[in-house]
Short mmCIF file of C-alpha atoms and ligand atoms in Angstrom, two decimals:
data_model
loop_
_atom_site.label_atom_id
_atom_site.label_comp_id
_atom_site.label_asym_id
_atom_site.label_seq_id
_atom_site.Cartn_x
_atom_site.Cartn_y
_atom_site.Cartn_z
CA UNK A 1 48.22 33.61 42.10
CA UNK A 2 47.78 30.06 42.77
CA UNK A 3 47.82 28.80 46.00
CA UNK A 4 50.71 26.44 47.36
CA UNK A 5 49.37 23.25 48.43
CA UNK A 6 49.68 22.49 52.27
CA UNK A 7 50.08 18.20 52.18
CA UNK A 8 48.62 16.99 55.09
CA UNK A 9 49.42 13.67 54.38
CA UNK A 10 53.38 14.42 54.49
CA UNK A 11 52.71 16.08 57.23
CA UNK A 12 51.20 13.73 59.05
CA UNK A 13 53.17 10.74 58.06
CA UNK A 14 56.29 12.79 59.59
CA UNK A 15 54.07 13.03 62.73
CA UNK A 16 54.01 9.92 62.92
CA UNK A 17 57.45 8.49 62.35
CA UNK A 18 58.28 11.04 65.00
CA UNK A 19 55.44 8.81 67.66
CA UNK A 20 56.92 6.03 66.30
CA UNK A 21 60.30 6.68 67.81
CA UNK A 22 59.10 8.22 70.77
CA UNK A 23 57.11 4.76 71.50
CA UNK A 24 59.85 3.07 70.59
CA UNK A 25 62.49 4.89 73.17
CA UNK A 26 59.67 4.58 75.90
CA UNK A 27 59.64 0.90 75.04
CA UNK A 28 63.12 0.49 75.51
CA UNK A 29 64.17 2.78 78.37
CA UNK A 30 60.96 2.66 80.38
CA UNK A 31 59.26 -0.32 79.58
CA UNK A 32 56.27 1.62 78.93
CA UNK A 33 53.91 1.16 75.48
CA UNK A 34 51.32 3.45 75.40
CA UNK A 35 48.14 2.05 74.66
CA UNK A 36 44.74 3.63 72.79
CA UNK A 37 41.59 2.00 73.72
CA UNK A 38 38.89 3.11 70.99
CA UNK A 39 34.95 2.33 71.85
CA UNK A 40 32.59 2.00 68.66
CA UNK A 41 28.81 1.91 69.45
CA UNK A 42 26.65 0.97 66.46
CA UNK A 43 27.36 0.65 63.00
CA UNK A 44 27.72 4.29 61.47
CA UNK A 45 29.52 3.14 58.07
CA UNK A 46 31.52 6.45 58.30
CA UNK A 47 32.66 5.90 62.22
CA UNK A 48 33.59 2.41 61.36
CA UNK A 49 35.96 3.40 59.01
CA UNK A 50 37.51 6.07 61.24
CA UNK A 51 38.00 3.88 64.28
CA UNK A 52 39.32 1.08 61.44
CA UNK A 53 42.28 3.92 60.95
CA UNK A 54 42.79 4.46 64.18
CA UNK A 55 43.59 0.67 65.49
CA UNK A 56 45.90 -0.03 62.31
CA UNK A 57 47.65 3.08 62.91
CA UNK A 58 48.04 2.85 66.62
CA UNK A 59 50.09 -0.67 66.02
CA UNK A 60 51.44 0.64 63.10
CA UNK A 61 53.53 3.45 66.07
CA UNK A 62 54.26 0.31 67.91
CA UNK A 63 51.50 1.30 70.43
CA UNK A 64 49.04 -1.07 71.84
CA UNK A 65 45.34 -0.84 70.39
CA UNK A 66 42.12 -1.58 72.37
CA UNK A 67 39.25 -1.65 70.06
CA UNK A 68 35.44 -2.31 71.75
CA UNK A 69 32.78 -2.42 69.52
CA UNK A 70 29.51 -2.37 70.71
CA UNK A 71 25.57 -2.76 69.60
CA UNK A 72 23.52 0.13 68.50
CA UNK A 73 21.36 -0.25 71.57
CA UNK A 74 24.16 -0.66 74.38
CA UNK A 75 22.43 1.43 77.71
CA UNK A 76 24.54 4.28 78.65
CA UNK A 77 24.64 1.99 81.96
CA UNK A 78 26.58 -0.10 80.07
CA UNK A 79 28.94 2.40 78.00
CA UNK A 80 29.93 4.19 81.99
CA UNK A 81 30.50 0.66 82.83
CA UNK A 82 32.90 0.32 80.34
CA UNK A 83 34.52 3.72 80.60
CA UNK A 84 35.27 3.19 83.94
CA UNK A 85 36.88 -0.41 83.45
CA UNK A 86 39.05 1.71 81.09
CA UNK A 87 39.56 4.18 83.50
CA UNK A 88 40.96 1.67 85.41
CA UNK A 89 43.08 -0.49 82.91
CA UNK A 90 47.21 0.47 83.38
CA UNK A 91 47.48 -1.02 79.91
CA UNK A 92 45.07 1.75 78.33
CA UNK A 93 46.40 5.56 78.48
CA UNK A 94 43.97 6.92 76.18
CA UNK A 95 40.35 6.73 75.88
CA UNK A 96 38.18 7.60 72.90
CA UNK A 97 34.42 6.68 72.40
CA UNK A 98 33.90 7.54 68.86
CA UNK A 99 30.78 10.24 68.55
CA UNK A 100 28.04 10.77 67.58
CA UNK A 101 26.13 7.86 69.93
CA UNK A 102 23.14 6.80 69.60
CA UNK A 103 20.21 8.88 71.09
CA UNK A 104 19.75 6.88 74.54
CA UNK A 105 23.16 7.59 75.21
CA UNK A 106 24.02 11.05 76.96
CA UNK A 107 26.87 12.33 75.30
CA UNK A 108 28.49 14.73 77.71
CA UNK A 109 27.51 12.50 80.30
CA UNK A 110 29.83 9.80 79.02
CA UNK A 111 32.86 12.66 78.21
CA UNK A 112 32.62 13.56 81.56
CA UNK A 113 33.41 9.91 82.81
CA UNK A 114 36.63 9.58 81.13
CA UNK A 115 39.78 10.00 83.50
CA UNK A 116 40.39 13.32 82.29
CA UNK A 117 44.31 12.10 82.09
CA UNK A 118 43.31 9.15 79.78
CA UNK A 119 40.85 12.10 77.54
CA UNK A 120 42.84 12.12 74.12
CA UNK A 121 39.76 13.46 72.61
CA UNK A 122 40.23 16.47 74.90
CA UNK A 123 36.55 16.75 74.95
CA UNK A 124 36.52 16.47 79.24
CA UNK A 125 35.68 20.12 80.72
CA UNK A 126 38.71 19.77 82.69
CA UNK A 127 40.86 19.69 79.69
CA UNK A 128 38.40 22.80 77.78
CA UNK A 129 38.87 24.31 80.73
CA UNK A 130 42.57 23.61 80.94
CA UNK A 131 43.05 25.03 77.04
CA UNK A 132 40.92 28.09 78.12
CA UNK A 133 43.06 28.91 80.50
CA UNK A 134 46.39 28.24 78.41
CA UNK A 135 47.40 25.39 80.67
CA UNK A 136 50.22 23.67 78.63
CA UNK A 137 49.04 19.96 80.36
CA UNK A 138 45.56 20.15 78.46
CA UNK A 139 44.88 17.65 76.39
CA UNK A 140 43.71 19.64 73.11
CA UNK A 141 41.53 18.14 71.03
CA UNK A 142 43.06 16.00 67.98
CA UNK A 143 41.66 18.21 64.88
CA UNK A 144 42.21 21.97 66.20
CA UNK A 145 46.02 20.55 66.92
CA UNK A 146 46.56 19.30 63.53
CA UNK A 147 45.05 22.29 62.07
CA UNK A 148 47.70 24.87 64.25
CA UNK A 149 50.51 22.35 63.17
CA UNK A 150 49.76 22.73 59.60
CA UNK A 151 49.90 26.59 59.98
CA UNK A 152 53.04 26.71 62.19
CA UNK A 153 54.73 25.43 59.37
CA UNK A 154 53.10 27.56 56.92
CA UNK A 155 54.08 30.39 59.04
CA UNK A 156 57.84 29.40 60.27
CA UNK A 157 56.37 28.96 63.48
CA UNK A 158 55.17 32.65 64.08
CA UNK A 159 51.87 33.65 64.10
CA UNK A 160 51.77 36.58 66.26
CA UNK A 161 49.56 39.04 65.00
CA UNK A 162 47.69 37.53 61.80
CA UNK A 163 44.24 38.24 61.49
CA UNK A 164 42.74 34.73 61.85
CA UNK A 165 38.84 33.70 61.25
CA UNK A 166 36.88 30.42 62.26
CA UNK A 167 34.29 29.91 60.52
CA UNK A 168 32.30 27.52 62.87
CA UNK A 169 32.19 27.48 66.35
CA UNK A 170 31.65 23.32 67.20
CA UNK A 171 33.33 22.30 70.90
CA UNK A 172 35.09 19.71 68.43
CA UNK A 173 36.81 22.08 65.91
CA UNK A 174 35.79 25.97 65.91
CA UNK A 175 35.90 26.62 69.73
CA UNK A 176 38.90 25.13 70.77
CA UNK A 177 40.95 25.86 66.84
CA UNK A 178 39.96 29.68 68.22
CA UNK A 179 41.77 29.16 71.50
CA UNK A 180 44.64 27.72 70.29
CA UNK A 181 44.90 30.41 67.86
CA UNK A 182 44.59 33.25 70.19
CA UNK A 183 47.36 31.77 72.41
CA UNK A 184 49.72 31.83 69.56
CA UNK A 185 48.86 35.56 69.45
CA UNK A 186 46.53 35.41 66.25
CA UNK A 187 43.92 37.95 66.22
CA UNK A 188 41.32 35.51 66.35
CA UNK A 189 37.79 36.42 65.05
CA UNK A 190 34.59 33.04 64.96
CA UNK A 191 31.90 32.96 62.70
CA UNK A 192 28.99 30.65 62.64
CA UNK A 193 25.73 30.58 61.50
CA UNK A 194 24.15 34.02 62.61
CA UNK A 195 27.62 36.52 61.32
CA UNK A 196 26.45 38.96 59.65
CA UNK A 197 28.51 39.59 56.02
CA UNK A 198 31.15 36.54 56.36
CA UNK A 199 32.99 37.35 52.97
CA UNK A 200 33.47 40.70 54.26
CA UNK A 201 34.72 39.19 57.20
CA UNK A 202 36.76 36.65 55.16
CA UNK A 203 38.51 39.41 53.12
CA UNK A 204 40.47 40.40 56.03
CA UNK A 205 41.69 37.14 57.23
CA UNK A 206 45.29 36.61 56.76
CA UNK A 207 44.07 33.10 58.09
CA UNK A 208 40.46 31.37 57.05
CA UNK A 209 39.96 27.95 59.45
CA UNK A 210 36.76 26.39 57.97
CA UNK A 211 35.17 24.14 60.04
CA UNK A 212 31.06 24.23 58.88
CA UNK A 213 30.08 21.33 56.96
CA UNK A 214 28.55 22.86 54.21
CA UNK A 215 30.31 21.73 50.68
CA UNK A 216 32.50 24.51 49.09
CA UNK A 217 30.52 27.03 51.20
CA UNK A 218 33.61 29.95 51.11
CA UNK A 219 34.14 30.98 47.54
CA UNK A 220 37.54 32.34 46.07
CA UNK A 221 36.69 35.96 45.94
CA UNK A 222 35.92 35.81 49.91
CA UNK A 223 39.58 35.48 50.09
CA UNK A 224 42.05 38.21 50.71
CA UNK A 225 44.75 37.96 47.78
CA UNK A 226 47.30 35.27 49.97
CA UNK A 227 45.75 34.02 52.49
CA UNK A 228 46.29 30.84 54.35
CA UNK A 229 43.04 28.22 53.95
CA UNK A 230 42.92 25.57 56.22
CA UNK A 231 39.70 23.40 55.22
CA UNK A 232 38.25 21.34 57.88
CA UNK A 233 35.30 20.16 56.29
CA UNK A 234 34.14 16.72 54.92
CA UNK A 235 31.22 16.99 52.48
CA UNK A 236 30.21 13.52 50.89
CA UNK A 237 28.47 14.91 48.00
CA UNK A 238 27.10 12.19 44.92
CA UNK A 239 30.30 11.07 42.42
CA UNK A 240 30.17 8.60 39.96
CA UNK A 241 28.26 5.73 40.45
CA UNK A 242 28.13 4.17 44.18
CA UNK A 243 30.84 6.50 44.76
CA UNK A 244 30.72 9.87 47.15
CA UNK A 245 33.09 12.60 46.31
CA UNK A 246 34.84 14.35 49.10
CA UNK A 247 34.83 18.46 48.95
CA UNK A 248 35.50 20.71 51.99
CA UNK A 249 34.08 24.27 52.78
CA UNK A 250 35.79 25.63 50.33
CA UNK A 251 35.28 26.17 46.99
CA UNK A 252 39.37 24.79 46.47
CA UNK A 253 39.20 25.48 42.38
CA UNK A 254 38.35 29.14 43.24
CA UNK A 255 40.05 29.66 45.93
CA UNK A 256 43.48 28.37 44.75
CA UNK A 257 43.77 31.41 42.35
CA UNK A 258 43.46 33.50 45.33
CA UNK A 259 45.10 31.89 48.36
CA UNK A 260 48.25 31.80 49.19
CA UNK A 261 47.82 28.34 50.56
CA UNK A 262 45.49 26.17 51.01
CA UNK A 263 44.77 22.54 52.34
CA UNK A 264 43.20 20.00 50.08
CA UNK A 265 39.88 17.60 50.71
CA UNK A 266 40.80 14.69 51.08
CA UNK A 267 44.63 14.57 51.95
CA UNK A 268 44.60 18.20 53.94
CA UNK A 269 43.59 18.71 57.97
CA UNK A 270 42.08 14.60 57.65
CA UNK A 271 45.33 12.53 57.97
CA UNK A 272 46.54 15.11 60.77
CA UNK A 273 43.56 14.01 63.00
CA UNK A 274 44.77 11.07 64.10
CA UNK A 275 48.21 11.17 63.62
CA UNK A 276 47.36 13.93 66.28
CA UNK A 277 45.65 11.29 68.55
CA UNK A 278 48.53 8.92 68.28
CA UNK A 279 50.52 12.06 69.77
CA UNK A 280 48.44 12.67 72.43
CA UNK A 281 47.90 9.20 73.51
CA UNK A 282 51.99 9.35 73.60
CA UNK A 283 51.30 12.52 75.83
CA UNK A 284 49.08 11.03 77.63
CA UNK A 285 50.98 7.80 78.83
CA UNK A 286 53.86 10.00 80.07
CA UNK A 287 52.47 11.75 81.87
CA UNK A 288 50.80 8.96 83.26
CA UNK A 289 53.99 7.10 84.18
CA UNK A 290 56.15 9.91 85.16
CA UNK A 291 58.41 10.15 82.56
CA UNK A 292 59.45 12.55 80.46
CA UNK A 293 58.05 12.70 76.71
CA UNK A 294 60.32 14.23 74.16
CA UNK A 295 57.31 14.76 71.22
CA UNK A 296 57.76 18.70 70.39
P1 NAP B 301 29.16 21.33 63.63
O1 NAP B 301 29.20 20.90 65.05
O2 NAP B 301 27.96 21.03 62.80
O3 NAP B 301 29.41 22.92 63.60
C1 NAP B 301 29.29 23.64 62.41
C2 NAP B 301 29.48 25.09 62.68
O4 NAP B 301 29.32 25.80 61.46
C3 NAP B 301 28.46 25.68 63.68
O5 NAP B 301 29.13 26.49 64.62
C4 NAP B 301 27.54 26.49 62.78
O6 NAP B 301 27.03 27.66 63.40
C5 NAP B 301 28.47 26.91 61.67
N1 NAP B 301 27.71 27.23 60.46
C6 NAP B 301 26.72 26.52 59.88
N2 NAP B 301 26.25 27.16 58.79
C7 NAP B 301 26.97 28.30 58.68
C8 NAP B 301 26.96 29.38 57.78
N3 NAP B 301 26.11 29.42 56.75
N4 NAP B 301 27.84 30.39 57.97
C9 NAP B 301 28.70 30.38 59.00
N5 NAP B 301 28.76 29.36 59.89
C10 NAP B 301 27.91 28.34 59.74
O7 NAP B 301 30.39 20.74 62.81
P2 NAP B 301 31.90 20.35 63.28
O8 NAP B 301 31.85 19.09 64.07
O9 NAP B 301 32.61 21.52 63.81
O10 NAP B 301 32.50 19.96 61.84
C11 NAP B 301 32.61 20.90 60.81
C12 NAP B 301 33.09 20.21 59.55
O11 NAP B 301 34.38 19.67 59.80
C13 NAP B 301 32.25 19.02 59.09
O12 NAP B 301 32.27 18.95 57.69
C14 NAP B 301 32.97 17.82 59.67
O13 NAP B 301 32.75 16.65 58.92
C15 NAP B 301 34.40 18.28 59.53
N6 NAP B 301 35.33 17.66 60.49
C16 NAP B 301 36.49 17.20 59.98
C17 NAP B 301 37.42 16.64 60.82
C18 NAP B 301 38.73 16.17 60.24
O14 NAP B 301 39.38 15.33 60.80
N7 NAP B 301 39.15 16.73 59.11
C19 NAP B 301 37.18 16.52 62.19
C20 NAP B 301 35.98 17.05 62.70
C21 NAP B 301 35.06 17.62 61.82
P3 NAP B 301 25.99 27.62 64.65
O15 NAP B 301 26.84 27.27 65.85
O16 NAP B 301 25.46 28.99 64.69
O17 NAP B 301 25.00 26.56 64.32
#
């Protein structure tokens, strides 16, 4: 067998033309252009280019893009200050600070000062909590959503019942992918480091969500004969010359024979991310404003 190839850039380019209309009917009928403020503190090289993404494409959906960039040794007196100036801001409906920060910053303690209506990350635990409890007005975060969009399609929409496995169990990807899973009635089993026999596991999985960051780590004969692979992972492992090479958690030349589809590194669950923010930030200023969002 080899595996069909689930393009996640198609798929998120239509994700976007569909925000792109959206903002433009809010625009027009309610005056209202969503705007994405994005904070950058330091200079990780791989962070830089992610938030770079994120400001073109936020303009690119006609929404309005807030970029800060700050120094690698901004207090966490200073980031809260920030936050809450966001917070405050009309003209900003959705708030990311870019992780990981540097070490004299308190993570969590800067997720919990975002408005957890402005939380596009979906990081806050009012919006965890909120997916926990299969609130529909959480804010989910960006990857997990791209991942279930990428599988609804795969699967007509209808996932009741498949065996699913996470392989990772991060608050960014494995935890909430899991939840989502299990309230589209998946059977939804998570790995991580300490399961015992995970290609025994990974032979009964209709559905295998990676999300470790360990290159190729799931090899083809893991696989049940047609299963869906959705690859979260981003390895940067040595190419030719200066230049990394991207592989996911999965070993994709092996697994391919076995699959029944699978998504690629690069061009799979990536592009979805923040096409998926864009959405949310959409979401987001909505509800905000009181108005009705027509984004499926
Ligand atoms: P993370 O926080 O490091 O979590 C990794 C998870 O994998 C942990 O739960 C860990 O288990 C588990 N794990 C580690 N070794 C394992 C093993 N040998 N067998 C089974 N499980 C194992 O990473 P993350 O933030 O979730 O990210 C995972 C990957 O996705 C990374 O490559 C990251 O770059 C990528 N990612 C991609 C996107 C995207 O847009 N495509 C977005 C986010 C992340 P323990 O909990 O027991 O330690």
């Amino acid at each position: 067998m080899t595996a069909a190839i689930i393009d996640g850039k198609a798929a998120a380019a239509a994700l976007r033309e569909q925000v792109a209309t959206e903002v433009a009917r809010l625009r027009e009928a309610h005056d209202l252009q969503p705007g994405l403020a994005v904070v950058l503190v330091g200079e990780d090289p791989a962070s830089q280019v992610y938030v770079r993404n994120k400001g073109r494409q936020t303009v690119e959906a006609g929404m309005l893009s807030h970029a800060h960039r700050l120094a690698v040794d901004t207090s966490e007196a200073d980031l809260l200050a920030l936050v809450a100036e966001l917070n405050d801001d009309p003209t900003v409906h959705g708030i990311l600070v870019q992780l990981p920060l540097p070490p004299q910053i308190d993570e969590q303690r800067v997720i919990r000062a975002i408005d957890p209506a402005k939380d596009v990350d979906g990081f806050h635990p009012l919006n965890t909590g909120a997916l926990a409890n299969g609130d529909p007005d959480a804010l989910v975060p960006c990857t997990p959503v791209g991942c279930l969009l990428l599988l609804r399609e795969q699967f007509d929409n209808d996932l009741a019942g498949q065996d699913a496995l996470v392989i990772g169990r991060s608050n960014i990807v494995g935890k909430p992918v899991a939840q989502l899973l299990l309230q589209e009635s998946c059977t939804v089993t998570i790995a991580h480091s300490r399961t015992r026999d995970l290609p025994a596991l990974c032979r009964h999985a209709d559905i295998v969500i990676a999300a470790v960051g360990r290159p190729e780590m799931v090899r083809g004969d893991w696989l049940k004969p047609g299963a869906v692979v959705i690859d979260v992972g981003i390895n940067r492992l040595p190419g030719e010359g200066e230049k990394a090479r991207l592989v996911g958690d999965v070993a994709f030349a092996e697994a391919r024979e076995v699959a029944g589809a699978i998504t690629p590194v690069p061009g799979g669950v990536g592009p979805m991310t923040i096409a998926c923010l864009l959405r949310n930030t959409v979401v987001a200023a909505c509800r905000q404003a009181g108005v009705a969002c027509q984004l499926g």
